[in-house]
mmCIF file of C-alpha atoms in Angstrom:
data_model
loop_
_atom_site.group_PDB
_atom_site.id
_atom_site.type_symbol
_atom_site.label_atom_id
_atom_site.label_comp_id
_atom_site.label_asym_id
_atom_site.label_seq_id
_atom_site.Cartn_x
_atom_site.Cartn_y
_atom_site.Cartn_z
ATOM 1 C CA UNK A 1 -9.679 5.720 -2.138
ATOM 2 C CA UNK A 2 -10.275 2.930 0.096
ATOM 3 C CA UNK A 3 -12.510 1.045 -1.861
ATOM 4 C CA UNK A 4 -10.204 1.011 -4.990
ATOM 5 C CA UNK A 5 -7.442 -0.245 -2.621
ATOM 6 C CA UNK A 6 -10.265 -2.794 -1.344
ATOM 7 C CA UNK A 7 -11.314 -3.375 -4.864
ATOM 8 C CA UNK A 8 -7.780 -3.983 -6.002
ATOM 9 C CA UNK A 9 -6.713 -6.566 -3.095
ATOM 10 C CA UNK A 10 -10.193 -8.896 -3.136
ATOM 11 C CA UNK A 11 -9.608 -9.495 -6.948
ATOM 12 C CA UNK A 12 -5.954 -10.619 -6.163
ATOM 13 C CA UNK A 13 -6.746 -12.910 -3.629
ATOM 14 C CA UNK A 14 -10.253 -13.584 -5.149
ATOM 15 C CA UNK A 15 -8.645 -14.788 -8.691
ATOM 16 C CA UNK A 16 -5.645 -16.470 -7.255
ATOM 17 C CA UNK A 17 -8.062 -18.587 -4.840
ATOM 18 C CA UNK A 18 -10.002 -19.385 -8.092
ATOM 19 C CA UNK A 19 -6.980 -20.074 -10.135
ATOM 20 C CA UNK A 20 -6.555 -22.765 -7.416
ATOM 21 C CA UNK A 21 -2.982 -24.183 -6.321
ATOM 22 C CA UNK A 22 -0.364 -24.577 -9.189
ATOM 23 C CA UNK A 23 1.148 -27.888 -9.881
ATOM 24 C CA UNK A 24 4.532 -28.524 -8.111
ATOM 25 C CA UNK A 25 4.161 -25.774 -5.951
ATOM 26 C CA UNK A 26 7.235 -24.903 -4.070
ATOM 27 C CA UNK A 27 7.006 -23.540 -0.638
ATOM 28 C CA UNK A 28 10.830 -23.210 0.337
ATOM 29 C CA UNK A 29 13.332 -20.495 0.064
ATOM 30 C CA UNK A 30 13.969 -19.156 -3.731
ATOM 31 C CA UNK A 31 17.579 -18.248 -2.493
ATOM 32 C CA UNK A 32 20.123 -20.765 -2.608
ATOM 33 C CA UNK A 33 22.708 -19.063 -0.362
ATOM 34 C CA UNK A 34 22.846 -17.445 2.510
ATOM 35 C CA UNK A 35 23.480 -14.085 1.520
ATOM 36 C CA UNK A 36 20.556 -14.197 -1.176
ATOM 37 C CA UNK A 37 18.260 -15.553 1.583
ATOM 38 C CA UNK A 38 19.173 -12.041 4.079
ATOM 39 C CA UNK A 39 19.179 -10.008 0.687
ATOM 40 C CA UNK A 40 15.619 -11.482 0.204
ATOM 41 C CA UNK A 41 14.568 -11.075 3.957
ATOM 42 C CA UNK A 42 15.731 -6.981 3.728
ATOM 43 C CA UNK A 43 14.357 -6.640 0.333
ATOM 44 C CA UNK A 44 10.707 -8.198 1.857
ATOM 45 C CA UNK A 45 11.091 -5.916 4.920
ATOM 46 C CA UNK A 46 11.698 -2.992 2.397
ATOM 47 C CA UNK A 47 8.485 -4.268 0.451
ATOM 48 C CA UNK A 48 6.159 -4.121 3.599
ATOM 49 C CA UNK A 49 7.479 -0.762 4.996
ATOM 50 C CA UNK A 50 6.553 0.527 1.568
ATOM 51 C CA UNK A 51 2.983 -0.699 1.983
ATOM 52 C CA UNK A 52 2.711 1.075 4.970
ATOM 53 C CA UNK A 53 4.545 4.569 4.079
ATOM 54 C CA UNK A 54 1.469 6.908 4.916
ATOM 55 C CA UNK A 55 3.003 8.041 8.118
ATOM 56 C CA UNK A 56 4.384 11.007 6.418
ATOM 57 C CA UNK A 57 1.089 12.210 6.130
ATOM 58 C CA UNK A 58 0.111 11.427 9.496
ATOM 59 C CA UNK A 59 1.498 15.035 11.424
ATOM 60 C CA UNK A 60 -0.350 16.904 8.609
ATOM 61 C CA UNK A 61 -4.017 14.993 9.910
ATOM 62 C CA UNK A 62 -2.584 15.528 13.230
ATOM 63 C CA UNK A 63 -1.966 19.593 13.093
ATOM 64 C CA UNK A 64 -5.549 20.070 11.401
ATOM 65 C CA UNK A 65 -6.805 18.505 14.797
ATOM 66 C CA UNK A 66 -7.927 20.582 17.672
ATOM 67 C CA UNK A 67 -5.697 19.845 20.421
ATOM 68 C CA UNK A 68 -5.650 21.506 24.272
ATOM 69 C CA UNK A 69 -4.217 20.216 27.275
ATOM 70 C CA UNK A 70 -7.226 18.859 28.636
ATOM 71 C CA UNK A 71 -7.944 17.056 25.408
ATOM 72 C CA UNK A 72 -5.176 16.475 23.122
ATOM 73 C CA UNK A 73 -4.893 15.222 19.940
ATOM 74 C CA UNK A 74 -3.227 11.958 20.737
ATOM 75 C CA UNK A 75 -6.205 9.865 21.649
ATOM 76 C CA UNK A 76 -8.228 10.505 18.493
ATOM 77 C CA UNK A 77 -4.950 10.212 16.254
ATOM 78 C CA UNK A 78 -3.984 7.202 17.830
ATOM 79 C CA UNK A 79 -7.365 5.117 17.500
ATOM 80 C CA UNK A 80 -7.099 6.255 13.997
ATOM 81 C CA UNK A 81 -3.764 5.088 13.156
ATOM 82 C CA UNK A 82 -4.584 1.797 14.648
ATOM 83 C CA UNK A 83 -7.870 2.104 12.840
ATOM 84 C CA UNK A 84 -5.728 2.542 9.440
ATOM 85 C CA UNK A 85 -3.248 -0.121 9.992
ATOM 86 C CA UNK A 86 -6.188 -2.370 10.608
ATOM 87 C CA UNK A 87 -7.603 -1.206 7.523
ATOM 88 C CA UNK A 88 -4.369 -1.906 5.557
ATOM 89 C CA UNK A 89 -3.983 -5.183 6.770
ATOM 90 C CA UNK A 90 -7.243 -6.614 5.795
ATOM 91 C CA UNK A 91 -6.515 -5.364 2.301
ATOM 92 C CA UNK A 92 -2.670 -6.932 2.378
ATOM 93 C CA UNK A 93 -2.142 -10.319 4.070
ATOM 94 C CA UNK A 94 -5.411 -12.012 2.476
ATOM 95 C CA UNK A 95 -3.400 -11.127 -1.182
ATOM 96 C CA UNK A 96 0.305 -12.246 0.340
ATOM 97 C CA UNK A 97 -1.116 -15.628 2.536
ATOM 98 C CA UNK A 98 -3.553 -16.276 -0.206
ATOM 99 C CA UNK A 99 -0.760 -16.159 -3.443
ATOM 100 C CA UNK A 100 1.581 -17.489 -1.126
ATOM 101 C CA UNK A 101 -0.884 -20.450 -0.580
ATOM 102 C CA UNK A 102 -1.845 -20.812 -4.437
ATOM 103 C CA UNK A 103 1.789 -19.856 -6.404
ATOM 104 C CA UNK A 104 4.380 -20.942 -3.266
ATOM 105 C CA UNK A 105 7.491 -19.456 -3.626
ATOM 106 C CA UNK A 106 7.042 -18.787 -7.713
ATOM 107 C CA UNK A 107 4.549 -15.704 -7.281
ATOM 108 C CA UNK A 108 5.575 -12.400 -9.042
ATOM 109 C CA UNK A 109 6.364 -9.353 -7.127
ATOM 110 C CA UNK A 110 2.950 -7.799 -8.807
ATOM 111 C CA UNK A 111 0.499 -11.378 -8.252
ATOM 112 C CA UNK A 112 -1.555 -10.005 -10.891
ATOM 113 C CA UNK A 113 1.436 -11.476 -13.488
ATOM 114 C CA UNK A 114 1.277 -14.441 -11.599
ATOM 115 C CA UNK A 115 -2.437 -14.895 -12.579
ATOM 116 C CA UNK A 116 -1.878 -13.874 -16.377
ATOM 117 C CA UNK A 117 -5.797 -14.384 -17.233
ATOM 118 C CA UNK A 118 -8.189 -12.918 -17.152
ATOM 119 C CA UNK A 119 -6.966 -10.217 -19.362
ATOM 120 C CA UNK A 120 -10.097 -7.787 -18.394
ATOM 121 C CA UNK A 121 -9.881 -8.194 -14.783
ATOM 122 C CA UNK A 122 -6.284 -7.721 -14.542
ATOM 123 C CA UNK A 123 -6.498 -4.837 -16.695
ATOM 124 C CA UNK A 124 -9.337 -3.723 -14.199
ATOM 125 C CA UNK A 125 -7.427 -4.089 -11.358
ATOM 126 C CA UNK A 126 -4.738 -2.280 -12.898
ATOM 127 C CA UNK A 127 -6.994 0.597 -13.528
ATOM 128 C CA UNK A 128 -8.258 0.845 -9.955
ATOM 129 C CA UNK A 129 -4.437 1.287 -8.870
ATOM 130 C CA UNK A 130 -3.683 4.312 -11.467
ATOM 131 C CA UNK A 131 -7.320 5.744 -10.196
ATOM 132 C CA UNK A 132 -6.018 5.463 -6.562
ATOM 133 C CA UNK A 133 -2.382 6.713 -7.264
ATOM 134 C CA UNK A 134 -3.542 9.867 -9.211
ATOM 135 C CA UNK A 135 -6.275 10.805 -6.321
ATOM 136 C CA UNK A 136 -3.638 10.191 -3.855
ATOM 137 C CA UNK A 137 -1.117 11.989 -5.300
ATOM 138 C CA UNK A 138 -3.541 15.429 -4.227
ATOM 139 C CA UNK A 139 -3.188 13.667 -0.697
ATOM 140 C CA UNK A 140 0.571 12.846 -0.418
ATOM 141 C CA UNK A 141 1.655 16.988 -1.644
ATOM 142 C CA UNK A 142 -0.545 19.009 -0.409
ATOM 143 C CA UNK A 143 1.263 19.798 2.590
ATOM 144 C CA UNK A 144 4.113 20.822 -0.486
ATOM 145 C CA UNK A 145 1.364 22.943 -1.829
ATOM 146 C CA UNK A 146 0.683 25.072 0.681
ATOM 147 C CA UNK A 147 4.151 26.113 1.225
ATOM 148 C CA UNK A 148 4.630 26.905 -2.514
ATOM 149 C CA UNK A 149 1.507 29.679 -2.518
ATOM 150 C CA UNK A 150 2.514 32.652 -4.079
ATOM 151 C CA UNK A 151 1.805 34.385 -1.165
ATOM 152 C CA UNK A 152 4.804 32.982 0.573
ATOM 153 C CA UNK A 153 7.051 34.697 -1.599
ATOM 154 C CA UNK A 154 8.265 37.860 -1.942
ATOM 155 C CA UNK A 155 8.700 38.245 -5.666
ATOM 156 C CA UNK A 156 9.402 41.932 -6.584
ATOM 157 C CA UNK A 157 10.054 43.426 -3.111
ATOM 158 C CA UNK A 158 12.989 45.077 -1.989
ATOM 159 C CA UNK A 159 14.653 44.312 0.654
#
C-alpha cells in the first residue's frame, strides 16, 4: 500500500514541479476576513488530522504484539509509529510545499485539478488512490470483522 501512496504523492509534486510556477502567483491569504481566515486555519487543521487518521488502527497492531513486563510492547510500537509518521510525511509535505510553491494560494483541494494535464497521468494517479482505498478498506474493518463472526452469536439458542 505504501508504494501506491508513494506513487501517488511523487507524481503530484513531480508534475506540479514540471508544470513550473503559474503566472501571477499569489502567496497571501485567500480569506478576506477574519473569520474566513480562522474558518480556513480549522478547516486546514481538519485536512491534516485526516491525513494522519490511522491511529485507530494502531491498538489493533498493538494487541497482536507480544507484550510482558520485562519487555512490553511500547518500545517496538513506538519506533513504529514514529517510523509511520516519518513515512507519511515524506509522502505529504513534498506535494503541499511543492503546489504551494508552483500554484500559491490558487491550488485545488485535490492538486491533481490544479495540474489539469496530463490526462493519463492524472487518471493514473487517480487509479493508484482507488487501488490503495479498496486494499485498505480490508485494513481499516477487520477489527469490525472479527467481532461480527457467526460464532459470536447465539442465533437459535435458548436462553
Amino acid at each position: 500500500m505504501f508504494k501506491l501512496s508513494y506513487s501517488y504523492s511523487t507524481i503530484a509534486w513531480a508534475a506540479s514541479a514540471h508544470k513550473g510556477v503559474q503566472e501571477n502567483v499569489q502567496y497571501g491569504y485567500k480569506a478576506k476576513s477574519t473569520s474566513g481566515t480562522v474558518f480556513n486555519f480549522f478547516s486546514a487543521l481538519g485536512d491534516v488530522a485526516f491525513a494522519y487518521a490511522g491511529h485507530n488502527v494502531v491498538m489493533e497492531i498493538q494487541a497482536t504484539i507480544p507484550s510482558t513486563p520485562e519487555k512490553p510492547s511500547k518500545g517496538p510500537m513506538w519506533r513504529g509509529v514514529v517510523v509511520a509518521y516519518i513515512v507519511v510525511g515524506l509522502c505529504y509535505f513534498p506535494v503541499a510545499l511543492i503546489g504551494y510553491w508552483m500554484f500559491g494560494n490558487s491550488v485545488e483541494d485535490n492538486i491533481l485539478i490544479s495540474l489539469e494535464k496530463p490526462k493519463w497521468l492524472i487518471a493514473m494517479a487517480n487509479m493508484f488512490v482507488v487501488i490503495h482505498v479498496i486494499g485498505s478498506y480490508q485494513v481499516k474493518f477487520s477489527f469490525s470483522y472479527s467481532y461480527l463472526k457467526p460464532s459470536n452469536f447465539n442465533i437459535g439458542s435458548k436462553n
